[in-house]
Each structure stands twice: as C-alpha cells, then as structure tokens.
Coordinates of C-alpha atoms and ligand atoms in Angstrom, one line a residue:
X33 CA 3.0 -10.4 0.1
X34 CA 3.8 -14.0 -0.8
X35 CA 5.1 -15.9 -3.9
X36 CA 1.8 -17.3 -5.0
X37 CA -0.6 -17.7 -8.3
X38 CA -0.3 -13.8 -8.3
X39 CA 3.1 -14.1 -7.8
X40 CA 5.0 -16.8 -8.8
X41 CA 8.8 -17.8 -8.0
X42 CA 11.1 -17.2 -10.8
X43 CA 14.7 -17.8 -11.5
X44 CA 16.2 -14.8 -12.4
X45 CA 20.0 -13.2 -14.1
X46 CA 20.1 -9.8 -13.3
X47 CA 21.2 -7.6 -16.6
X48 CA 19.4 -4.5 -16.5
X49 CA 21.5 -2.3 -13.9
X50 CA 20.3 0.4 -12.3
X51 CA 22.4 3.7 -10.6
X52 CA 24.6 1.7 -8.0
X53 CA 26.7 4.6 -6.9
X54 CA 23.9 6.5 -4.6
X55 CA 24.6 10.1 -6.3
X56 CA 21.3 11.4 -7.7
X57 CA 22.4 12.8 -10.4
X58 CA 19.1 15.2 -11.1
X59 CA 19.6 18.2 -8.8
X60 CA 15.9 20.1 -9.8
X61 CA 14.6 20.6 -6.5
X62 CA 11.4 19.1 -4.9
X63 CA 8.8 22.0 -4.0
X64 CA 9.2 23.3 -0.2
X65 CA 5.6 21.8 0.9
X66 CA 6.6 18.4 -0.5
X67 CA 6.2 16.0 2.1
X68 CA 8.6 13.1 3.2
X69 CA 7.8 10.7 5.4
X70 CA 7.6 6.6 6.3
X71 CA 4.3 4.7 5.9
X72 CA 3.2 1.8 8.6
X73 CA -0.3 0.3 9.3
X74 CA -1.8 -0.3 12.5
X75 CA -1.9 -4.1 12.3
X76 CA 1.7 -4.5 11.5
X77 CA 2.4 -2.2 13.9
X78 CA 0.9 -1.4 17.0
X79 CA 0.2 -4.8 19.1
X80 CA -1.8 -4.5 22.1
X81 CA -4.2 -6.6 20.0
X82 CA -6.8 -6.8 22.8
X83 CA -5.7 -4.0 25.0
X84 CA -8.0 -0.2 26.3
X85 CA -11.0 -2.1 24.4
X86 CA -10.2 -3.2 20.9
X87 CA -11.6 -6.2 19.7
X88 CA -10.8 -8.8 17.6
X89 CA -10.3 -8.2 14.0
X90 CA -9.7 -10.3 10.8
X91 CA -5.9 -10.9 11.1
X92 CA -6.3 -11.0 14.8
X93 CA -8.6 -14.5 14.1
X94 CA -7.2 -15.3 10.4
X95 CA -3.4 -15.6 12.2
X96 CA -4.7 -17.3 15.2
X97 CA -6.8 -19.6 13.5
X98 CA -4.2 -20.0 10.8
X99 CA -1.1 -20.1 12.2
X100 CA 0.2 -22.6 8.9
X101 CA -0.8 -19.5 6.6
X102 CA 2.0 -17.3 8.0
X103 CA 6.0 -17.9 7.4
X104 CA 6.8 -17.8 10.9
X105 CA 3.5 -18.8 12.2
X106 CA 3.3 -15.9 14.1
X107 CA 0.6 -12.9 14.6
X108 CA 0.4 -9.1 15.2
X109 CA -0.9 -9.5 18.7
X110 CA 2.9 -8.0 19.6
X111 CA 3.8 -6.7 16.4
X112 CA 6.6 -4.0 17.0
X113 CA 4.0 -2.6 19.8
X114 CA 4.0 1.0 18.4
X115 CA 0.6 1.5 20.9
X116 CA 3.3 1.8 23.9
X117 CA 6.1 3.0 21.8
X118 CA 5.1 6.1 19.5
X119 CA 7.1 8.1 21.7
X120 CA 10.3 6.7 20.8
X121 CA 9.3 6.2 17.4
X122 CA 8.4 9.4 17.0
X123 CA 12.1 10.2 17.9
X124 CA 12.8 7.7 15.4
X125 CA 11.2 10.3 13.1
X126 CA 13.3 13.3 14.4
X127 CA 16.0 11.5 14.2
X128 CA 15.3 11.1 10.1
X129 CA 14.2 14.7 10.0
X130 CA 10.8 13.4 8.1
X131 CA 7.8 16.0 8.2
X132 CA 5.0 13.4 8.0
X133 CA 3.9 10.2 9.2
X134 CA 1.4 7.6 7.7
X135 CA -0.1 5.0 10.2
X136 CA -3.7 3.9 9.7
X137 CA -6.2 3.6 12.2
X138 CA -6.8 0.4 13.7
X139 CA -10.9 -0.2 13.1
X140 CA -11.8 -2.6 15.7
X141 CA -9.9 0.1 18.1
X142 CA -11.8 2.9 17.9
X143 CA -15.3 0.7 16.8
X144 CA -15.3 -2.2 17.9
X145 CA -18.1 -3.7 16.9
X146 CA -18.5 -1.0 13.9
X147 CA -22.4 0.2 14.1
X148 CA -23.3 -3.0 16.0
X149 CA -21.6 -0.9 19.2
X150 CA -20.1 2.4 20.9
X151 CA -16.9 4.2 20.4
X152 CA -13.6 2.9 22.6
X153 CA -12.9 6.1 24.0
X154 CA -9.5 4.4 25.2
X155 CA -8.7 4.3 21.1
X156 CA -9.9 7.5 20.5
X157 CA -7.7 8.5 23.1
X158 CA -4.7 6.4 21.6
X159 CA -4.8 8.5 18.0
X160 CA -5.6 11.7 19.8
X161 CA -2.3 11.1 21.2
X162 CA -0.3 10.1 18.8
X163 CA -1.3 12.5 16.6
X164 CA -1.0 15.7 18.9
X165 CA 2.8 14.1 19.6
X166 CA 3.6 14.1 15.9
X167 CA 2.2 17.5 15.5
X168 CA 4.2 18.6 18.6
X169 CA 7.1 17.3 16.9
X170 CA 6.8 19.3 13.5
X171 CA 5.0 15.9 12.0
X172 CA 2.0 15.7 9.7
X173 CA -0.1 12.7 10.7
X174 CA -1.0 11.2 6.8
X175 CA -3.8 8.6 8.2
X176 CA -5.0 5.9 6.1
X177 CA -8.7 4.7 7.8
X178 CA -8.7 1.2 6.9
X179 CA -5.2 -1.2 5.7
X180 CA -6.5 -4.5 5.6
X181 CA -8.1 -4.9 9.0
X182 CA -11.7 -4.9 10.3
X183 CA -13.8 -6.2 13.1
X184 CA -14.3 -9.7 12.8
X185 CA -18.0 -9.4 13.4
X186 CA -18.3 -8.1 9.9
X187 CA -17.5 -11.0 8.3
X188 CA -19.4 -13.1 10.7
X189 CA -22.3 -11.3 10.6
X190 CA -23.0 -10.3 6.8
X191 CA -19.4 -11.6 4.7
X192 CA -17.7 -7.8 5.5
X193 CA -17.0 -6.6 1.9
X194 CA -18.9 -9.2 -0.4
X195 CA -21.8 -7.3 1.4
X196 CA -22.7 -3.7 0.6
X197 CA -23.3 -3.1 4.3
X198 CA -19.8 -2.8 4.7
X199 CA -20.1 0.8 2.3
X200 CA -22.4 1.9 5.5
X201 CA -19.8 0.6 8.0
X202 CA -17.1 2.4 6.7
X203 CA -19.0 5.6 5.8
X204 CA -19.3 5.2 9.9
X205 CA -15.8 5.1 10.5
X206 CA -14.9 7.6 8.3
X207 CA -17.3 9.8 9.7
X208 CA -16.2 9.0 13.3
X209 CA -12.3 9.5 12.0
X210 CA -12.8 12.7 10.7
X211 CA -14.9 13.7 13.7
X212 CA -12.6 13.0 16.5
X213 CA -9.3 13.8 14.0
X214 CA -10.4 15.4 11.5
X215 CA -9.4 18.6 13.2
X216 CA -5.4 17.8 12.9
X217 CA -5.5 15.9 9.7
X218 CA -5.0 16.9 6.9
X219 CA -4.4 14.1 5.2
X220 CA -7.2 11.1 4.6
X221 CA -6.7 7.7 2.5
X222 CA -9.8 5.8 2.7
X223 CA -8.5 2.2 1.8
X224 CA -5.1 1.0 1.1
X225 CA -3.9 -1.1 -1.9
X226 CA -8.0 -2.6 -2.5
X227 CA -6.5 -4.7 -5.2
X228 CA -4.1 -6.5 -2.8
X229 CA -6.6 -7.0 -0.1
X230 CA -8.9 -8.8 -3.1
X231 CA -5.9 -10.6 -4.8
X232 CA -4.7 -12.1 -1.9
X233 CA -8.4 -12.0 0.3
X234 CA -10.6 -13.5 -2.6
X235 CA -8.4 -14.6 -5.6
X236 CA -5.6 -17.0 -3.5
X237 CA -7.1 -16.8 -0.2
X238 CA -3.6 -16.3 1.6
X239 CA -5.1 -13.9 2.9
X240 CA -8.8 -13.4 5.6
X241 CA -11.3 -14.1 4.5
X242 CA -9.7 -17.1 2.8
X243 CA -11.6 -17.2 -0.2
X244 CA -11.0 -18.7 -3.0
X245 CA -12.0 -21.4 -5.8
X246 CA -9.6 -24.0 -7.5
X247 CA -7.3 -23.7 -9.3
X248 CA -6.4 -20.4 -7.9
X249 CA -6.3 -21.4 -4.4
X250 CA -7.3 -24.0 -1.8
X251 CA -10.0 -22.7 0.4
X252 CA -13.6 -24.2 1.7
X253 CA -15.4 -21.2 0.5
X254 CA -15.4 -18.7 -2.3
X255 CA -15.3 -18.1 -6.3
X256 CA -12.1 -16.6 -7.4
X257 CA -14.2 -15.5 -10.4
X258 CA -16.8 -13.8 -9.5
X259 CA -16.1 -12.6 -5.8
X260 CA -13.4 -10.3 -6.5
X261 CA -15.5 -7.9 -8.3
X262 CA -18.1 -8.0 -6.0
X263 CA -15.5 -6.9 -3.3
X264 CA -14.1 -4.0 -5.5
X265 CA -17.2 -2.7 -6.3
X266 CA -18.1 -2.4 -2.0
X267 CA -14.7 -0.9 -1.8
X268 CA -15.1 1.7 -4.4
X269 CA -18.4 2.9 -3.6
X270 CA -17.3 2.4 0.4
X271 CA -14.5 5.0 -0.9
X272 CA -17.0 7.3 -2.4
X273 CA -18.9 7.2 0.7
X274 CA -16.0 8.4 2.4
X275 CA -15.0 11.4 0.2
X276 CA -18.3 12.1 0.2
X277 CA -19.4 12.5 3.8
X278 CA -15.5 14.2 3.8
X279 CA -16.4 16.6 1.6
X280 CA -19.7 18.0 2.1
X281 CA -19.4 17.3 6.4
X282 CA -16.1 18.6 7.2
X283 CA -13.6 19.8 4.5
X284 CA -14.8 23.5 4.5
X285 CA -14.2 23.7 8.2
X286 CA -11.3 20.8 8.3
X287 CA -9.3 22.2 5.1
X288 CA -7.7 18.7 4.4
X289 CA -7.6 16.1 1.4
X290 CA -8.9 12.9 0.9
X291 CA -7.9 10.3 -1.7
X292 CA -7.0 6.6 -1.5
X293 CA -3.9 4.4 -1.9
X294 CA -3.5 1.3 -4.6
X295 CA -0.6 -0.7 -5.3
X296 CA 0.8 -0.3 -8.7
X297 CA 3.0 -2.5 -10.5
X298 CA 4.6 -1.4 -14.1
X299 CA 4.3 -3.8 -16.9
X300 CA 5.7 -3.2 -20.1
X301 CA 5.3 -5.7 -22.9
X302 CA 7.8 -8.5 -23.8
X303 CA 7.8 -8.1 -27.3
X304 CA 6.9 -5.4 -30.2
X305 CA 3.8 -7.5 -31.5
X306 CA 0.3 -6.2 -31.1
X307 CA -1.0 -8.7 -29.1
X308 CA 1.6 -8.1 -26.1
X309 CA 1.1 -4.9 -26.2
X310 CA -2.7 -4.9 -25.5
X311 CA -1.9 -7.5 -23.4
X312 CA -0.2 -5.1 -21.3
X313 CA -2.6 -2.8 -21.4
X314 CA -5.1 -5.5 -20.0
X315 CA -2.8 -5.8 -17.7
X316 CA -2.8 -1.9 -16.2
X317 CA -6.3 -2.7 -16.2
X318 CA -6.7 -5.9 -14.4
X319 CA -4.4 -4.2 -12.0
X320 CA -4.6 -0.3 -10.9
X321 CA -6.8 1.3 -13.6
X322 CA -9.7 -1.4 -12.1
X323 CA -9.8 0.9 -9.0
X324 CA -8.8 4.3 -10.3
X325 CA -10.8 4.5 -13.4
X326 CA -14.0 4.0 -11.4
X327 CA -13.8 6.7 -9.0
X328 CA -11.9 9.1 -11.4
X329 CA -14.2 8.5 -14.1
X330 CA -17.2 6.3 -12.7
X331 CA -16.9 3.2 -14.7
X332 CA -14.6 0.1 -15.3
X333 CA -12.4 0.3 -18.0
X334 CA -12.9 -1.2 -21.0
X335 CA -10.6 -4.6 -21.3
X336 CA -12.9 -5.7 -18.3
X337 CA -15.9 -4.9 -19.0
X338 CA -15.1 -7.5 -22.9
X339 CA -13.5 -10.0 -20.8
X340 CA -15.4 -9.8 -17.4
X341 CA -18.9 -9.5 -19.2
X342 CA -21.9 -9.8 -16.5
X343 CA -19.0 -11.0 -13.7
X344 CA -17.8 -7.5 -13.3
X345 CA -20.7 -5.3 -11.2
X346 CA -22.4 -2.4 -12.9
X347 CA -22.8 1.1 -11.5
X348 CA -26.4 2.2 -10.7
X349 CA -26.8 6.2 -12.5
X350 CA -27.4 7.4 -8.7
X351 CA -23.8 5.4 -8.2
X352 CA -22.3 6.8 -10.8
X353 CA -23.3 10.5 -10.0
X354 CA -21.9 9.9 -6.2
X355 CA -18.8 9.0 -8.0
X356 CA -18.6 11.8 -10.2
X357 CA -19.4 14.3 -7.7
X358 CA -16.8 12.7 -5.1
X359 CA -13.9 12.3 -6.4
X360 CA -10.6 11.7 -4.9
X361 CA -8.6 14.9 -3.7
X362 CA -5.4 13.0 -4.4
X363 CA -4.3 9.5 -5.2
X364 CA -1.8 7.4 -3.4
X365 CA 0.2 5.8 -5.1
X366 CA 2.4 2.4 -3.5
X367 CA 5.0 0.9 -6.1
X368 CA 7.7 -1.7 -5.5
X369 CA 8.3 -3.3 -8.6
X370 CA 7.7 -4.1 -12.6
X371 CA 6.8 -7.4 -14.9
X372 CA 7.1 -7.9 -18.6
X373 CA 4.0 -9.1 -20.0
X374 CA 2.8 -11.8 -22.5
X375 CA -0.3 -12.3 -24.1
X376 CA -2.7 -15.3 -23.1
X377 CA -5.4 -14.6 -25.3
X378 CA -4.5 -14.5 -28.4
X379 CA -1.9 -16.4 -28.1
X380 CA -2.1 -19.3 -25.5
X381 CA 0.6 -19.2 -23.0
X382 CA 0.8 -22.9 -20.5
X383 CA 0.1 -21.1 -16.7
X384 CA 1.7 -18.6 -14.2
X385 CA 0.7 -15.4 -12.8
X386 CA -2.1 -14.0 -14.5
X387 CA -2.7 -16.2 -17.3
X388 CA -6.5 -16.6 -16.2
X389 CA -9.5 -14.6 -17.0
X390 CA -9.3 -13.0 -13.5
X391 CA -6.3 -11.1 -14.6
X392 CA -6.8 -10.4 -17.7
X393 CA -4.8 -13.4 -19.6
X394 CA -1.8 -12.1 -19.4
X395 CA 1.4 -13.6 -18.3
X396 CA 3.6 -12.0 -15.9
X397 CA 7.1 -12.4 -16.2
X398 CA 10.4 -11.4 -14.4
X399 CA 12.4 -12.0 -17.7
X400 CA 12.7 -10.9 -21.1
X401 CA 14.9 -14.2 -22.2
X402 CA 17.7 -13.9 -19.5
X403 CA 17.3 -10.3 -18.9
X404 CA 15.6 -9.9 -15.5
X405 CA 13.4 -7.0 -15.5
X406 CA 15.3 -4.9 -12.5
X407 CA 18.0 -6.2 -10.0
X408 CA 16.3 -9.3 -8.3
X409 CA 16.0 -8.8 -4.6
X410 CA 15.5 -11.3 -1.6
X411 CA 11.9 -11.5 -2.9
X412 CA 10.6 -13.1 -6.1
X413 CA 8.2 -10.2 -6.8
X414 CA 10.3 -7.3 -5.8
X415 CA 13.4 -6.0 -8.4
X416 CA 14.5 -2.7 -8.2
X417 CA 13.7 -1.0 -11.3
X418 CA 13.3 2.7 -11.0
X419 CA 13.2 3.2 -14.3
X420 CA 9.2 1.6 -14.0
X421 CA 8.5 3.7 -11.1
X422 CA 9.2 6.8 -13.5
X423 CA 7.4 5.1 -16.5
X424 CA 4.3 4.5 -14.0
X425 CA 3.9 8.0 -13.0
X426 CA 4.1 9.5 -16.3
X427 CA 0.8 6.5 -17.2
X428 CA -0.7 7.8 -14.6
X429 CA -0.3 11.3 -15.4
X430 CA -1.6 11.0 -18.8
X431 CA -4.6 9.0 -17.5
X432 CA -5.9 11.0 -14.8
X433 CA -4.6 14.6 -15.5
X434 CA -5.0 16.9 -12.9
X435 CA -5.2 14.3 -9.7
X436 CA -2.2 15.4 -7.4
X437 CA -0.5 12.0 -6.5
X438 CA 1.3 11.1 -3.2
X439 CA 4.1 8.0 -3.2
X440 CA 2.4 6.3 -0.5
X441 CA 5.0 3.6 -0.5
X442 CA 8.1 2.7 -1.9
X443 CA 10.9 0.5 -0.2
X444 CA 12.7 -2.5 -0.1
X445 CA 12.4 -6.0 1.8
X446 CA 15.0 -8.4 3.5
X447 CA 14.4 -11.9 3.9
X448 CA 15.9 -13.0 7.6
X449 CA 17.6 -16.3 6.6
X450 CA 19.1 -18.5 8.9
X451 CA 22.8 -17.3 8.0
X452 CA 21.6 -13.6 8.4
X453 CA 23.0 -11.6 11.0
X454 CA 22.1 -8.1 12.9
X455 CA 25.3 -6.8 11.1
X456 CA 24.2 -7.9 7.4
X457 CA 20.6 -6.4 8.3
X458 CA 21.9 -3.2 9.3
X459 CA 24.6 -2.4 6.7
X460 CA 22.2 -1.9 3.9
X461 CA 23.4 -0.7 0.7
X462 CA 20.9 -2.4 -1.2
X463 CA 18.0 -0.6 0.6
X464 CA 20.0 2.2 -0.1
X465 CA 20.3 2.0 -3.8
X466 CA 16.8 1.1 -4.1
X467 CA 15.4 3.9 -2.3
X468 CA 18.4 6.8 -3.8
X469 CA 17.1 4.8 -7.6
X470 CA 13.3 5.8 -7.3
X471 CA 14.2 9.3 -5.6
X472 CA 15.6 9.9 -8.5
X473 CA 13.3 8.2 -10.9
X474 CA 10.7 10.4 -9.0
X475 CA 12.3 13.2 -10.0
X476 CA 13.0 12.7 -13.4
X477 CA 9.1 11.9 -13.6
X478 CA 8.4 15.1 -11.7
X479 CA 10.2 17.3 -14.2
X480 CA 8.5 15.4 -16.8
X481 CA 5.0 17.0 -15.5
X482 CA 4.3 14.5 -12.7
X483 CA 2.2 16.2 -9.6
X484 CA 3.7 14.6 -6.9
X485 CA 3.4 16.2 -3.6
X486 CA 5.1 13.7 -1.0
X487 CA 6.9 10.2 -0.8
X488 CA 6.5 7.5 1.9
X489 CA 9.3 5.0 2.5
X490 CA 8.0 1.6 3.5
X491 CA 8.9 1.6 6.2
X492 CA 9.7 3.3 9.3
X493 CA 10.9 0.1 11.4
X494 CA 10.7 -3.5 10.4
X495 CA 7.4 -5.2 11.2
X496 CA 5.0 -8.0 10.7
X497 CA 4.9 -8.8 7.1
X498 CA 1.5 -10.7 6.5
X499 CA 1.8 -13.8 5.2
X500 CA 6.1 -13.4 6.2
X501 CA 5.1 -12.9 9.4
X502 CA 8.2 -11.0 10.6
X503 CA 10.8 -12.6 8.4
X504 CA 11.0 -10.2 5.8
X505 CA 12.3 -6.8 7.1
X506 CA 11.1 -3.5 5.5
X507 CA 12.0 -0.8 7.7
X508 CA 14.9 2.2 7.8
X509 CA 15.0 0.8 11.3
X510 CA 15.7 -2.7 12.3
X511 CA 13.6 -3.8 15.2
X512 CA 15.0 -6.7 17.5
X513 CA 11.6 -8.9 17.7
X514 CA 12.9 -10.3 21.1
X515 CA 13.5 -7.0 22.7
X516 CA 11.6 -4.2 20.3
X517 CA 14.9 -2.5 20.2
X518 CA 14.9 -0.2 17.7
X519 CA 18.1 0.2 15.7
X520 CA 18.8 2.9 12.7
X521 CA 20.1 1.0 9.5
X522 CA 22.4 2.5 7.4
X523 CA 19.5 3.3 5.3
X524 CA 18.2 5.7 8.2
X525 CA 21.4 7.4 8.1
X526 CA 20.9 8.2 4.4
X527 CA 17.7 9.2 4.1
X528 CA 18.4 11.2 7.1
X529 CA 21.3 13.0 5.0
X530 CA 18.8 13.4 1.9
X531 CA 15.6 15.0 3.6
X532 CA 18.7 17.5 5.5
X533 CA 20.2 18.5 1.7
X534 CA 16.2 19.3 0.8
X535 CA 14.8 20.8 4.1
X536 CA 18.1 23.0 4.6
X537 CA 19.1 23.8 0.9
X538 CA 16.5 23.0 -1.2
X539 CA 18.9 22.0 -3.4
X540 CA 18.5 17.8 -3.5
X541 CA 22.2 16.7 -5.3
X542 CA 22.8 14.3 -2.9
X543 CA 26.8 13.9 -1.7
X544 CA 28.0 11.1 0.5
Ligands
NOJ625 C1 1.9 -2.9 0.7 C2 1.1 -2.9 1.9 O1 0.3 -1.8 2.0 C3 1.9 -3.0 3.2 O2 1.1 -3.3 4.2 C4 3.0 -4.0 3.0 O3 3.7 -4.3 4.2 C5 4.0 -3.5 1.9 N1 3.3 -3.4 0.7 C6 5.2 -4.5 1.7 O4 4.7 -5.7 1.1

C-alpha cells in the first residue's frame, strides 16, 4: 500500500507507548492446534512470471505498462523467485519452527486463460509440490485462491470483476483448486483483503485496473462512485460461489474450511460527541463490515445502504439464500494498524482520507491533537498499536458470534532509504516489538472470548511490495534483491524462540 487519498501522509508525535521491553506479560496459553505461521502471495513471491506455461496477469501488464506507478519502477517478474526456491524457504520455515504456511495460488498459473483455456499441468505440478514438501516438513499449506492477481484476458475481454462473469471464473478455479489440492488442504481463503483490491483498483487507481474518477484519482477510465460496489458485490457473490461449490462438492470427503481474508483497520472516535462516534461506526462499515456483513448476514449494513442509496448493488432473494446457505467456515482477519475518526457529515470537515461519500464521510486521522494514535513507523499508515488489534477482535466477536477467526496477517514494514544498511535491516527491534505487542494483544483478546485459531506474520521473507515495489521490507527474513539470499533478521530469531516456548511448553511467557 501507498500514502494516497486512502491514505494520506501525516506528520506525527508519538505519545501513546506501547510494551517496548518484548516480555509478554499474559502467560494463558494458546490452544495446542493453534496454528502459527507466515503469510506470502504468489505475485509478490514466486517470479518465473512467464515460465512452465503461465500467462500474463494483471500486475504482470499493470507493472510493465506502468512502470511510473511503482516506487522502484520495478515488477514481480523476479520477485524473490519462491517458484525455484520453496525448498530453501521451506527450511526457512523449519528454521522458525512454524506449523503452517499461507501462499496463494498464482491464477494465470494453473488457468491461464481461466475458462477461455486448459489447465497448465506444469502449475498444477508446481503447488502439488510445494504443498507435499510443506506437508513433508510438518507444515500446513493455508492457501488463499486469489490475492490480487488474475489473467489479464479477464479484464480485456469482459472488465474482470466489474463483470459478473468473473463469479463463474472463479467458481472455476476454486473448483479446479480444491480438485487437484483439495486433498491436502485444509485450509481455503477465497479472496484476500477485497476491500484493498477495490480501494486501491477502483477508488485511486494505484492499483490494475487503474480506475478511477477525479478527484479521487487520475485515471482515463472509471467512476470511483459507483464502480467500487459493483466490484464488491462480484467479489462477494464470487466468494459464495466458492464456499458453495466447497461445501456441497468436496468438504465431506476433503474435511477442510473455507473462509476469506479482509483487511481491517480499527478506528475509534476522536472525540465523545455523537456525531464522531457514528462517524466511526460508518467508518467499520465503509471498511470491513462492507464485506463481512454480506456473507455473514446476506446484506449490506446499514450506514451504506442511507448514504450509498441506488449506488450500492442489491442482492437478488436467490443471492441472498446462496449467501445464507454458504457461509464462511472461518474469517481471516489481516490488521496492521488504527485511525481516529471525525465526522464529515454532520459536521463538515475540509478533505483527507475518507472525507467523501465513498467512505462514508469520515475523516481519518493519525492524531488526536498531538497524540499519534500508536508508535509511527517508516510508513504513514502503519503505527503499532496493539491495543486496536485487541479492540478489533473483540468488534468482531460481538458482530459475528460464532465465526472462528484466523490472523491472516499482521507485521511490520521497513522503508529501504538511501542511508539504510543490511545491518540496520537486520537488527530489528522494532519489528520485534510490533509483532511481541499484538501477540500479546491477541491474547488478551483471546481470554476475552475471541475464537482465534492461528496467526500469520507478514511475512516470511521481504518481497515485492505493490506500489513500493521492493523498497519497503516486510519479511522475518531479509532477502538480498541482487542475489535472493535469504538472511534471518533478528525478528526470525524471536519468533523462533516464541513458537519453541508454545510448541515445547505450552506455556507462552516469553523470556529473552
Ligand atoms: C496486505 C496484503 O494482503 C499484502 O499483499 C501486503 O503485502 C501487506 N498487506 C502489506 O502491505
């Protein structure tokens, strides 16, 4: 992600401190099936971008075509080239002691050309490996089906997901997925973060397909107004599609779970007044509950439907009944980070980050007066406030009771500056204090009734970072983008030491 309309560059005093001295203090353990792991995706990771068969997808012609839109105007063609490496990164994994993986499955690998065309057996071939080498190492393959890529021919041939046909194409996939792997996984996402791919894909356009309308974004094509909920509504129905064909075509015989992953950000309100507080929960609206409430309870919520009116899609009854009768198994959940909010619409606030009708009008803010809301980090929309994280799960909790939830990401970037060296990027306490913060936060909001059953850090090894390209750094591992040598941070080391203390003891104080 980028500083943008969404998320806007602010300057920042850092007040509110959070646990700096990497003891977790809470020692109630986590249940013996929970699951750690790392997350990745298979566009920021694998390379071999036209190798065995694939074909070309989105990012592959967005970063090519684009090359202004990316930091370091570079592409994933490369990318840490986890399609020749899993191997080693799976000793990568040993070497932390996780017990699951998540990588998502590269679209245009396995189906090139979606329905238009065959299987790649060569791709197949590429996850059946992979995922009988995790296995073989004591790994569980977590396997997200689509994270932000797709064959290009979607778009050029019917506008990918402004078009329902895209609900058919990715009932296909799934289908094919849980065909070929459905017999070792146990563990399905069907999209990740939908209200990412639409903020950034059809709101700002910084992201393929580019579209966007002033004055959100500069694009040739698009309506940041009414496009975005056109997209949402193909994803969520795509998702249905998914659990669906999951659960009536193979999860008697398979015995997995399906569910999907959205990013969610906490917002709390920046004053006691009425208005920001309904402004905030506009904002949980605008943001997660857009995604969740649909396929939890089969409609939008409320605060979008008065502000959206005939802009936000309706379900059909025979929609709404899929929905209902396919619901998610679990829901993953990615957080990074919180904003106070400030109400536009009774109150009328200048500009910034969601001050439009798109979002709700609401104003996002990193400060309450000088008080930032979490330690700032390299990155304008990332502060480490684990204290949010716990505040989210408990939301979430309350409103969907009974939906098991899964941290499907959770970590910390570094911006690669010119002064930065290998030494700085690998001696990193702040990583460390993030990650030890929200372990904790996680289970503080566990013992508070929160059904969580696994955490993902973001990420195993540093990789291509969108619209960064590779100059913000995410991973436990740092990668040398000249070389691909991988090289364990000091983060590894400690989340090494923390999955031991669980798997060994189950007792999780942590002890340097
Ligand atoms: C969310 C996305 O799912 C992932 O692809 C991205 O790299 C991380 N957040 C960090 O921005």
């Amino acid at each position: 992600m980028l500083p943008s309309l969404l998320f806007p560059l602010y300057s920042s005093s850092y007040l509110h401190q959070t646990s700096s001295d990497h003891i977790l203090k809470d020692a109630s353990p986590f249940p013996s099936d929970f699951l750690f792991g790392t997350a990745s995706s298979a566009y920021q990771y694998e390379g071999a971008y036209l190798t065995d068969g694939k074909g070309l997808d989105n990012w592959d012609v967005f970063t090519h075509e684009n090359p202004g839109k990316i930091a370091d105007g570079n592409n994933g063609d490369v990318a840490v080239d986890q399609y020749h490496r899993f191997l080693e990164d799976i000793q990568s994994m040993k070497y932390l002691g996780v017990n699951s993986y998540r990588f998502s499955i590269s679209w245009s690998r396995v189906l090139p050309k979606g329905r238009f065309g065959g299987v790649n057996h060569m791709g197949i071939k590429y996850y059946n490996n992979l995922i009988d080498a995790l296995i073989t190492n004591g790994i569980k393959p977590f396997v997200t089906l689509s994270h932000f890529d797709f064959p290009q021919i979607f778009e050029n041939q019917f506008k990918s997901w402004l078009s329902p046909e895209m609900q058919n194409e990715f009932g296909y996939l799934a289908d094919t997925c849980f065909k070929y792997f459905g017999d070792r996984v146990q563990h399905w996402i069907t999209i990740n973060e939908p209200n990412i791919q639409i903020g950034f894909g059809y709101i700002s356009g910084m992201y393929p397909p580019s579209r966007c309308s002033m004055p959100y974004g500069h694009c040739t094509q698009g309506n940041s107004e009414t496009e975005p909920f056109i997209v949402a509504h193909n994803m969520i129905l795509a998702h249905a599609k998914a659990v669906q064909i999951y659960h009536t075509k193979y999860q008697k015989e398979q015995k997995g779970t399906i569910g999907i992953a959205v990013q969610t950000t906490w917002f709390e309100p920046i004053s006691d007044s009425i208005a920001d507080k309904k402004a905030t929960e506009r904002a949980q609206s605008f943001n997660f509950n857009w995604i969740l409430d649909p396929i939890v309870y089969g409609k939008y919520p409320e605060e979008m439907v008065n502000i959206l009116g005939s802009a936000l899609p309706q379900f059909s009854s025979s929609e709404v009944k899929t929905l209902m009768n396919y619901k998610p198994d679990f829901l993953g959940i990615n957080y990074y980070s919180s904003y106070f909010i400030q109400d536009c619409l009774i109150t009328a606030c200048t500009s910034g980050a969601g001050a439009s009708k798109v979002e709700g009008y609401v104003l996002k803010l990193i400060q309450k007066g000088n008080v930032s809301i979490g330690e700032p980090t390299d990155i304008n929309w990332l502060h480490n406030y684990p204290e949010g994280f716990r505040k989210m799960l408990n939301y979430l909790k309350d409103r969907y009771p009974n939906v098991p939830m899964f941290i499907t990401e959770n970590g910390l970037g570094d911006l690669q500056k010119p002064e930065t060296t290998v030494k700085d990027l690998l001696h990193d306490t702040k990583r460390i204090r993030y990650v030890s913060g929200h372990l904790d936060a996680l289970r503080s909001a566990m013992r508070d009734g929160a059904n969580v059953k696994g955490y993902f850090v973001w990420s195993l090894l540093d990789n291509f970072e969108w619209s960064y390209g590779y100059t913000l750094r995410f991973g436990l591992f740092h990668v040398d983008f000249t070389t691909l040598k991988r090289t364990p941070k000091q983060s590894a080391s400690w989340y090494k030491n923390f999955i031991e203390q669980h798997l060994n003891t189950g007792d999780l104080t942590f002890k340097r």
